[in-house]
Amino acid sequence: MAHSLTRRTVLTAGAVAGTAVVLDAMSFDPAVATTRTPAVQTKTITGHLANGAADWVYLPVVVPSGARRITVRYSYDRPPVADGVPGNSCDIGAFDQRGIDVSSPGFRGWSGGARTEFTISASDATPGYLPGPVGKGTWHVALGPYQIAPQGLDYEVQVTLDFGTPDAPFRPAYPPQSVAGTGAGWYRGDAHVHTVHSDGKRTPEELAAAARTAGLDFIVSTDHNTSSAHAVWGPLAGDDLLIVTGEEVTTRNGHYLALGIAPSTWIDWRYRSRDDALPRAARQIRRAGGIVVPAHPFCPYVGCRWKFGYDDADALEVWNGPWTIDDEMAVEMWDGMLVTHARTGQGWLPAMGNSDAHSEPQVVGLPHNVVRADRLAATALTAGLRVGHSWIAESSDVDLDVLATAGAHRAGIGERLAAPTTARVTVTVTVRGVPSGVVRFMTDEGQMQQTSLPPSGLGTITWTTTPSLAAYVRVEVRHPRSDGSAGNGTAMGPDVQLGAMAALSNPIWLGRS
């Protein structure tokens, strides 16, 4: 049957942010549940969304008692469009009888555009969805039409209910959030990775194996808009690999990482920057033990570029996957933030880098973070990332050490060297694993020294300054350009004039605050 639309726009804090359309309800025959044999009912609706439709479209499904499984299939048309004009793209998810309000406990899963069907029961669920009882009441199938062609979008949704005795309940296996017996040290980890629980192609087993191959100590599970993977990581973690729980929150105005949140925590994504919902989400993340990290802020894709500002962030992902012009732009912006902090004293954001790996041939750990932490534990790692006790490496083959000294004063990455403004500061950098690489000393004045490494990729380089001349120093290690030269130190232009990044440090701040 065709479905009519009842438009409802909701902007209050307790309900769905942004714009939402609620369709007429789909109802099932409750008498089927009284039969003595297993029974199945299927209903199908079709509809049309005009260009400019609401962000989210909800199909209410009235589920009678006795349902043991719900299965949803959907499809939509993809009419031809002119070059440069967005075509149709529509995501899907589900909420149960507990409601659809922001951060509702009724959330039961999201697969975005990665799947055309899903199923939920007490014993199991499609990856991306949460197993559990199919309770009596009004469920909602959630459609997310984030691109609609000029011709509009024709859709079909089919819902099937299986009735009968529920199977044994699913038992989650959450990963431990610390590794016993570990102490203070530097730990390598990729904090932005995806599996089949969102739009990734790797299973959790394959991703864990790839992380071990990459020489990582930890990963953070960050599937888009769902916590479903949290419950399967337990058997895949070990003393050699900590698996931290998180989420990539994919809003209509940019993506961000919720890193280190407690297992099973889900963070809502249904808002835009104008809804002023991010501060509330950030508070939820911090209450759950996590940190907020805007991801790939200059990503060119629809809904991907960051529009929220940085007041609610704890760190910033400036390097996402293999080095590109987007990363150059992110580092330039981040460096400007450091300059602002030096001038005003306002808070600064540490830099992070992650692979955002979804499938082969994308490399897990390219890049990753090397974090100084009290132990290998989610809380210790997020604490180190929050204060910038970290640097970014393209692989575990790369090592970087940065130390600033002035007499008896010493400071490492993310720390402050509390020396007088006229004190002579020596910055020593040791690098391994970047053959013929280029080491750049960067301050609030720009690049102050550039030195090439030998073909072995191993070298120790020093540079001297004073706190009066440099408010901070950070280090970049670049590969030589494709023509084999070091470049002229100009990062931007018609062509990128520097080689790809191999390592990037957070700053050491110079002088008394």
XYZ file of N, CA and C in Angstrom, residues 305-511:
621
model
N 32.036 16.974 6.298
C 32.890 18.094 6.724
C 32.361 18.687 8.023
N 33.256 19.030 8.923
C 32.899 19.409 10.289
C 32.353 20.834 10.339
N 31.137 20.997 10.903
C 30.458 22.287 10.943
C 30.107 22.743 12.362
N 30.518 22.027 13.383
C 30.072 22.292 14.751
C 30.978 23.227 15.541
N 32.140 23.572 15.001
C 33.105 24.267 15.830
C 33.790 23.278 16.774
N 34.674 23.786 17.625
C 35.532 22.896 18.406
C 35.438 23.109 19.913
N 34.421 23.852 20.364
C 34.307 24.122 21.789
C 34.060 22.862 22.614
N 33.420 21.855 22.011
C 33.072 20.637 22.755
C 34.032 19.484 22.494
N 35.121 19.753 21.789
C 36.071 18.695 21.442
C 37.154 18.550 22.502
N 37.702 17.327 22.594
C 38.831 17.038 23.484
C 40.128 16.850 22.717
N 40.032 16.506 21.455
C 41.183 16.325 20.568
C 40.662 16.464 19.150
N 41.554 16.404 18.169
C 41.168 16.615 16.773
C 41.915 15.635 15.888
N 41.172 14.914 15.047
C 41.789 13.995 14.090
C 42.270 14.802 12.887
N 43.581 15.009 12.804
C 44.162 15.805 11.719
C 44.738 14.943 10.602
N 44.834 13.648 10.822
C 45.426 12.743 9.820
C 44.530 11.525 9.760
N 43.932 11.282 8.591
C 42.949 10.216 8.421
C 43.338 9.385 7.211
N 43.852 8.168 7.464
C 44.243 7.289 6.369
C 45.474 7.779 5.645
N 45.748 7.271 4.441
C 46.914 7.721 3.675
C 46.901 9.239 3.506
N 48.063 9.861 3.563
C 48.197 11.313 3.603
C 47.659 11.959 2.328
N 46.764 12.969 2.487
C 46.164 13.668 1.358
C 46.121 15.166 1.643
N 45.640 15.922 0.688
C 45.507 17.368 0.845
C 44.546 17.706 1.990
N 43.535 16.844 2.238
C 42.623 17.076 3.364
C 43.398 17.123 4.679
N 44.388 16.254 4.796
C 45.187 16.218 6.019
C 46.080 17.455 6.118
N 46.646 17.887 4.992
C 47.431 19.124 5.001
C 46.589 20.285 5.528
N 45.350 20.369 5.058
C 44.470 21.439 5.494
C 44.165 21.321 6.981
N 43.952 20.099 7.451
C 43.630 19.902 8.868
C 44.809 20.290 9.756
N 46.025 19.916 9.359
C 47.202 20.268 10.161
C 47.404 21.775 10.169
N 47.209 22.435 9.017
C 47.345 23.887 8.970
C 46.344 24.556 9.917
N 45.094 24.070 9.902
C 44.087 24.642 10.800
C 44.448 24.397 12.256
N 44.859 23.171 12.554
C 45.233 22.821 13.928
C 46.400 23.676 14.405
N 47.385 23.901 13.555
C 48.510 24.745 13.943
C 48.039 26.160 14.256
N 47.063 26.645 13.508
C 46.488 27.945 13.820
C 45.839 27.976 15.191
N 45.226 26.848 15.595
C 44.657 26.757 16.940
C 45.748 26.855 18.004
N 46.903 26.241 17.733
C 48.013 26.325 18.683
C 48.487 27.769 18.820
N 48.549 28.470 17.707
C 48.957 29.877 17.741
C 47.968 30.700 18.556
N 46.683 30.427 18.386
C 45.662 31.136 19.159
C 45.827 30.870 20.647
N 46.119 29.615 20.996
C 46.343 29.298 22.409
C 47.554 30.062 22.944
N 48.605 30.127 22.146
C 49.807 30.844 22.592
C 49.506 32.319 22.829
N 48.594 32.876 22.032
C 48.280 34.301 22.150
C 47.274 34.594 23.264
N 46.267 33.708 23.414
C 45.142 34.009 24.310
C 45.110 33.167 25.577
N 45.807 32.023 25.558
C 45.724 31.118 26.690
C 44.496 30.233 26.675
N 43.656 30.341 25.666
C 42.493 29.470 25.557
C 42.953 28.029 25.336
N 42.075 27.094 25.666
C 42.426 25.686 25.571
C 42.857 25.288 24.166
N 43.743 24.299 24.084
C 44.207 23.799 22.788
C 43.797 22.350 22.636
N 43.705 21.893 21.411
C 43.303 20.520 21.118
C 44.499 19.705 20.662
N 44.790 18.583 21.320
C 45.827 17.680 20.818
C 45.420 17.064 19.476
N 46.421 16.729 18.699
C 46.194 16.106 17.393
C 46.185 14.594 17.517
N 45.352 13.963 16.689
C 45.318 12.516 16.577
C 45.375 12.129 15.107
N 45.737 10.863 14.845
C 45.712 10.308 13.504
C 45.238 8.870 13.548
N 44.389 8.485 12.611
C 43.809 7.140 12.595
C 43.600 6.678 11.161
N 43.446 5.381 11.000
C 43.344 4.827 9.647
C 41.967 4.999 9.023
N 40.902 4.967 9.831
C 39.535 4.957 9.306
C 39.361 3.788 8.345
N 40.055 2.689 8.616
C 40.055 1.548 7.698
C 38.697 0.852 7.707
N 38.184 0.604 6.509
C 36.911 -0.082 6.344
C 37.068 -1.484 5.754
N 38.013 -1.644 4.831
C 38.137 -2.918 4.123
C 39.495 -2.979 3.452
N 39.843 -4.148 2.948
C 41.042 -4.282 2.123
C 40.874 -3.413 0.875
N 41.929 -2.745 0.409
C 43.316 -2.801 0.883
C 43.671 -1.721 1.904
N 42.675 -1.060 2.498
C 42.969 -0.037 3.506
C 43.708 -0.670 4.677
N 44.758 -0.004 5.139
C 45.685 -0.586 6.101
C 45.329 -0.136 7.510
N 45.008 -1.073 8.380
C 44.802 -0.773 9.792
C 46.127 -0.281 10.378
N 46.060 0.827 11.095
C 47.273 1.396 11.678
C 47.976 2.411 10.814
N 47.426 2.754 9.655
C 47.994 3.783 8.773
C 47.052 4.972 8.748
N 47.288 5.976 9.609
C 48.300 6.026 10.679
C 47.711 5.544 11.998
N 48.479 5.735 13.089
C 47.980 5.422 14.426
C 48.634 6.351 15.443
N 48.135 6.294 16.656
C 48.627 7.145 17.735
C 49.580 6.379 18.633
N 50.612 7.058 19.087
C 51.540 6.492 20.069
C 51.346 7.321 21.339
N 50.768 6.696 22.355
C 50.254 7.410 23.521
C 51.052 7.044 24.758
N 51.469 8.067 25.512
C 52.093 7.820 26.810
C 50.994 7.713 27.852
N 50.922 6.552 28.493
C 49.844 6.289 29.444
C 50.396 5.558 30.657
N 49.695 5.690 31.765
C 50.114 5.037 33.004
C 50.022 3.522 32.910
N 49.117 3.039 32.064
C 48.956 1.603 31.846
C 48.144 1.416 30.582
N 48.055 0.183 30.119
C 47.284 -0.105 28.914
C 45.824 -0.308 29.331
N 45.104 0.793 29.407
C 43.715 0.805 29.838
C 42.994 1.938 29.142
N 41.705 1.761 28.897
C 40.940 2.782 28.188
C 41.028 4.124 28.888
N 40.865 4.143 30.196
C 40.882 5.420 30.925
C 42.250 6.079 30.852
N 43.314 5.305 30.933
C 44.660 5.871 30.877
C 44.981 6.381 29.476
N 44.532 5.673 28.454
C 44.799 6.102 27.082
C 44.054 7.386 26.747
N 42.768 7.463 27.109
C 42.028 8.686 26.825
C 42.578 9.858 27.629
N 43.079 9.581 28.839
C 43.704 10.648 29.628
C 44.953 11.169 28.923
N 45.777 10.272 28.369
C 46.966 10.692 27.639
C 46.630 11.449 26.377
N 45.612 10.995 25.646
C 45.214 11.679 24.417
C 44.645 13.055 24.723
N 43.907 13.173 25.810
C 43.261 14.442 26.153
C 44.275 15.552 26.430
N 45.434 15.199 26.957
C 46.438 16.223 27.283
C 47.554 16.285 26.252
N 47.467 15.486 25.190
C 48.458 15.570 24.120
C 49.739 14.825 24.368
N 49.730 13.860 25.275
C 50.906 13.017 25.485
C 50.921 11.938 24.403
N 51.043 12.367 23.162
C 50.933 11.432 22.052
C 51.527 12.030 20.793
N 51.902 11.151 19.880
C 52.319 11.541 18.544
C 51.732 10.549 17.562
N 51.836 10.872 16.283
C 51.182 10.082 15.244
C 52.235 9.444 14.350
N 52.068 8.156 14.083
C 53.004 7.403 13.243
C 52.259 6.774 12.082
N 52.935 6.701 10.927
C 52.292 6.041 9.790
C 52.331 4.520 9.924
N 53.263 3.991 10.716
C 53.343 2.551 10.928
C 54.194 2.289 12.159
N 54.196 1.034 12.590
C 54.999 0.674 13.759
C 56.484 0.626 13.446
N 56.867 0.805 12.163
C 58.280 0.896 11.799
C 58.884 2.242 12.185
N 58.010 3.222 12.444
C 58.465 4.588 12.707
C 58.509 4.845 14.199
N 59.630 5.392 14.675
C 59.781 5.839 16.059
C 60.148 7.313 16.067
N 59.651 8.014 17.074
C 59.943 9.431 17.222
C 60.071 9.760 18.699
N 61.123 10.484 19.058
C 61.291 10.973 20.420
C 61.626 12.462 20.342
N 60.908 13.269 21.121
C 61.139 14.716 21.139
C 61.303 15.143 22.593
N 62.400 15.822 22.891
C 62.680 16.265 24.256
C 63.212 17.688 24.212
N 62.660 18.547 25.078
C 63.148 19.916 25.219
C 63.786 20.070 26.594
N 64.985 20.675 26.641
C 65.694 20.871 27.901
C 66.190 22.308 27.997
N 66.228 22.794 29.235
C 66.808 24.110 29.537
C 67.343 24.029 30.954
N 68.643 23.791 31.066
C 69.223 23.576 32.385
C 68.622 22.339 33.017
N 68.054 22.504 34.210
C 67.445 21.379 34.911
C 66.022 21.097 34.438
N 65.487 21.947 33.581
C 64.109 21.787 33.103
C 64.079 20.809 31.933
N 63.078 19.919 31.927
C 62.893 18.942 30.858
C 61.405 18.830 30.555
N 61.061 18.637 29.296
C 59.659 18.440 28.920
C 59.587 17.597 27.660
N 58.606 16.716 27.638
C 58.365 15.886 26.467
C 57.094 16.301 25.753
N 56.661 15.489 24.818
C 55.509 15.799 23.968
C 54.264 16.019 24.825
N 53.593 17.142 24.586
C 52.378 17.481 25.309
C 52.606 18.178 26.625
N 53.863 18.363 27.015
C 54.179 18.989 28.300
C 54.629 20.441 28.105
N 54.825 21.132 29.214
C 55.320 22.507 29.194
C 56.710 22.552 29.821
N 57.638 23.203 29.152
C 58.980 23.437 29.668
C 58.946 24.776 30.414
N 58.872 24.710 31.726
C 58.674 25.911 32.546
C 59.996 26.624 32.789
N 60.574 27.147 31.708
C 61.861 27.846 31.778
C 61.649 29.341 31.589
N 62.548 30.174 32.087
C 62.455 31.623 31.872
C 62.448 31.965 30.393
N 61.902 33.119 30.057
C 61.731 33.487 28.653
C 63.057 33.610 27.914
N 64.126 33.902 28.637
C 65.427 34.059 27.970
C 66.286 32.807 28.043
N 65.768 31.741 28.645
C 66.560 30.515 28.801
C 66.852 29.891 27.440
N 68.034 29.336 27.315
C 68.410 28.634 26.083
C 67.777 27.241 26.112
N 66.923 26.956 25.147
C 66.204 25.683 25.070
C 66.793 24.851 23.938
N 67.119 23.613 24.249
C 67.597 22.675 23.238
C 66.520 21.629 23.002
N 66.112 21.496 21.766
C 65.112 20.497 21.380
C 65.837 19.389 20.624
N 65.726 18.169 21.128
C 66.413 17.021 20.528
C 65.371 16.065 19.974
N 65.539 15.704 18.731
C 64.614 14.802 18.047
C 65.385 13.584 17.568
N 64.870 12.410 17.894
C 65.436 11.159 17.399
C 64.370 10.435 16.590
N 64.746 10.019 15.386
C 63.810 9.395 14.455
C 64.368 8.062 13.989
N 63.468 7.110 13.818
C 63.832 5.832 13.205
C 62.741 5.445 12.214
N 63.151 4.884 11.076
C 62.196 4.269 10.168
C 61.671 5.153 9.055
N 62.346 6.285 8.761
C 61.903 7.137 7.649
C 63.107 7.399 6.747
N 63.455 6.483 5.847
C 64.650 6.638 5.011
C 64.637 7.941 4.221
N 65.724 8.701 4.334
C 65.890 9.982 3.638
C 64.768 10.964 3.961
N 64.178 10.788 5.121
C 63.082 11.649 5.526
C 63.534 13.054 5.853
N 62.542 13.936 6.039
C 62.793 15.347 6.317
C 62.186 15.672 7.676
N 63.002 16.181 8.598
C 62.550 16.557 9.931
C 62.344 18.066 9.958
N 61.140 18.487 10.354
C 60.802 19.908 10.399
C 60.500 20.315 11.844
N 61.129 21.364 12.317
C 60.834 21.963 13.610
C 59.853 23.111 13.372
N 58.656 22.994 13.908
C 57.589 23.957 13.657
C 57.244 24.696 14.949
N 57.071 26.019 14.856
C 56.690 26.830 16.009
C 55.568 27.775 15.601
N 55.189 28.664 16.523
C 54.184 29.671 16.198
C 54.696 30.647 15.149
N 55.986 30.634 14.848
C 56.562 31.452 13.780
C 56.617 30.707 12.450
N 56.228 29.432 12.454
C 56.316 28.616 11.251
C 57.483 27.642 11.327
N 57.964 27.179 10.164
C 59.099 26.258 10.138
C 60.378 27.004 10.500
N 61.121 26.451 11.483
C 62.348 27.092 11.933
C 63.598 26.332 11.509
N 63.456 25.041 11.251
C 64.606 24.268 10.780
C 64.087 23.058 10.031
N 64.788 22.689 8.966
C 64.469 21.500 8.187
C 65.756 20.742 7.930
N 65.774 19.466 8.291
C 66.991 18.644 8.177
C 66.633 17.301 7.566
N 67.455 16.837 6.646
C 67.215 15.541 6.010
C 67.874 14.420 6.807
N 67.190 13.282 6.849
C 67.727 12.075 7.473
C 68.546 11.298 6.444
N 69.459 10.455 6.905
C 70.223 9.615 5.968
C 69.338 8.514 5.387
N 69.825 7.811 4.371
C 69.047 6.718 3.779
C 68.640 5.639 4.775
N 69.396 5.499 5.869
C 69.032 4.504 6.885
C 67.736 4.865 7.602
N 67.327 6.137 7.547
C 66.126 6.576 8.246
C 66.310 6.815 9.716
N 67.536 6.705 10.217
C 67.825 6.877 11.639
C 68.659 8.130 11.831
N 68.240 8.977 12.778
C 69.023 10.174 13.016
C 68.585 10.901 14.263
N 69.499 11.685 14.821
C 69.223 12.557 15.959
C 69.596 13.977 15.569
N 68.662 14.896 15.775
C 68.825 16.278 15.317
C 68.477 17.203 16.477
N 69.198 18.304 16.601
C 68.896 19.281 17.646
C 68.630 20.646 17.039
N 67.907 21.445 17.820
C 67.610 22.821 17.443
C 67.517 23.630 18.719
N 67.980 24.849 18.697
C 67.965 25.671 19.900
C 67.117 26.919 19.692
N 66.495 27.368 20.791
C 65.665 28.558 20.769
C 65.545 29.082 22.188
N 64.637 30.011 22.404
C 64.266 30.475 23.742
C 62.753 30.606 23.800
N 62.172 30.558 24.998
C 60.719 30.743 25.088
C 60.251 32.098 24.574
N 61.115 33.084 24.556
C 60.729 34.384 24.014
C 60.586 34.348 22.500
N 61.231 33.392 21.849
C 61.198 33.294 20.396
C 60.222 32.242 19.882
N 59.874 31.285 20.720
C 58.979 30.207 20.306
C 58.051 29.854 21.466
N 56.744 29.988 21.243
C 55.780 29.622 22.287
C 55.636 28.111 22.392
N 55.893 27.414 21.295
C 55.837 25.956 21.298
C 56.736 25.451 20.192
N 57.032 24.177 20.247
C 57.707 23.501 19.154
C 57.026 22.158 18.949
N 56.751 21.866 17.714
C 56.240 20.549 17.350
C 57.077 20.045 16.188
N 57.028 18.754 15.927
C 57.907 18.139 14.934
C 57.077 17.404 13.889
N 57.430 17.614 12.636
C 56.913 16.819 11.535
C 58.071 16.036 10.927
N 57.829 14.785 10.605
C 58.780 13.984 9.839
C 58.075 13.603 8.543
N 58.650 14.037 7.433
C 58.053 13.820 6.118
C 58.919 12.873 5.294
N 58.261 12.140 4.417
C 58.997 11.412 3.382
C 59.524 12.417 2.354
N 60.601 12.056 1.673
C 61.032 12.923 0.569
C 59.947 12.974 -0.496
N 59.945 14.050 -1.269
C 58.969 14.158 -2.343
C 59.204 13.069 -3.389
N 58.243 12.914 -4.264
C 58.340 11.849 -5.268
C 59.559 12.013 -6.171
N 60.063 13.259 -6.297
C 61.272 13.459 -7.103
C 62.544 13.248 -6.291
N 62.370 12.847 -5.011
C 63.519 12.550 -4.168
C 64.048 13.725 -3.394
N 63.503 14.932 -3.609
C 63.999 16.114 -2.917
C 63.281 16.313 -1.591
N 63.834 17.196 -0.775
C 63.245 17.476 0.530
C 62.098 18.463 0.445
N 62.002 19.232 -0.627
C 60.987 20.266 -0.726
C 61.502 21.569 -0.140
N 60.703 22.621 -0.350
C 61.158 23.936 0.081
C 60.488 24.426 1.354
N 59.699 23.549 1.967
C 59.077 23.935 3.229
C 57.746 24.626 3.070
N 57.255 24.766 1.849
C 55.947 25.361 1.636
C 54.922 24.248 1.539
N 53.985 24.230 2.489
C 53.076 23.088 2.574
C 51.944 23.156 1.557
N 51.506 24.382 1.193
C 50.323 24.490 0.372
C 50.661 25.161 -0.958
N 49.817 24.988 -1.952
C 50.024 25.586 -3.255
C 49.307 24.762 -4.292
N 49.533 25.020 -5.581
C 48.876 24.218 -6.603
C 49.185 22.736 -6.443
N 50.388 22.415 -6.011
C 50.771 21.052 -5.682
C 51.337 21.066 -4.267
N 51.159 19.955 -3.563
C 51.750 19.874 -2.235
C 53.260 19.828 -2.393
N 53.962 20.769 -1.763
C 55.387 20.922 -1.962
C 56.221 20.079 -1.007
N 55.571 19.433 -0.074
C 56.267 18.577 0.869
C 55.867 17.130 0.638
N 56.740 16.213 1.060
C 56.393 14.807 0.975
C 55.317 14.444 1.976
N 54.807 13.231 1.855
C 53.764 12.756 2.760
C 54.295 12.666 4.186
N 53.406 12.837 5.138
C 53.766 12.764 6.547
C 54.123 11.331 6.927
N 55.172 11.196 7.747
C 55.539 9.902 8.329
C 55.327 9.894 9.833
N 55.486 11.060 10.464
C 55.258 11.188 11.907
C 54.959 12.644 12.215
N 54.104 12.851 13.207
C 53.689 14.198 13.600
C 53.531 14.224 15.109
N 54.201 15.165 15.771
C 54.110 15.242 17.229
C 53.132 16.310 17.666
N 52.584 16.124 18.851
C 51.913 17.220 19.534
C 52.982 18.189 20.045
N 52.602 19.402 20.420
C 53.607 20.409 20.780
C 54.201 20.196 22.165
N 55.394 20.707 22.334
C 55.958 20.996 23.656
C 55.831 22.506 23.838
N 55.190 22.939 24.902
C 55.007 24.356 25.169
C 56.230 24.896 25.908
N 56.667 26.074 25.538
C 57.894 26.643 26.083
C 57.575 27.880 26.922
N 58.172 27.950 28.094
C 57.998 29.094 28.976
C 56.967 28.849 30.047
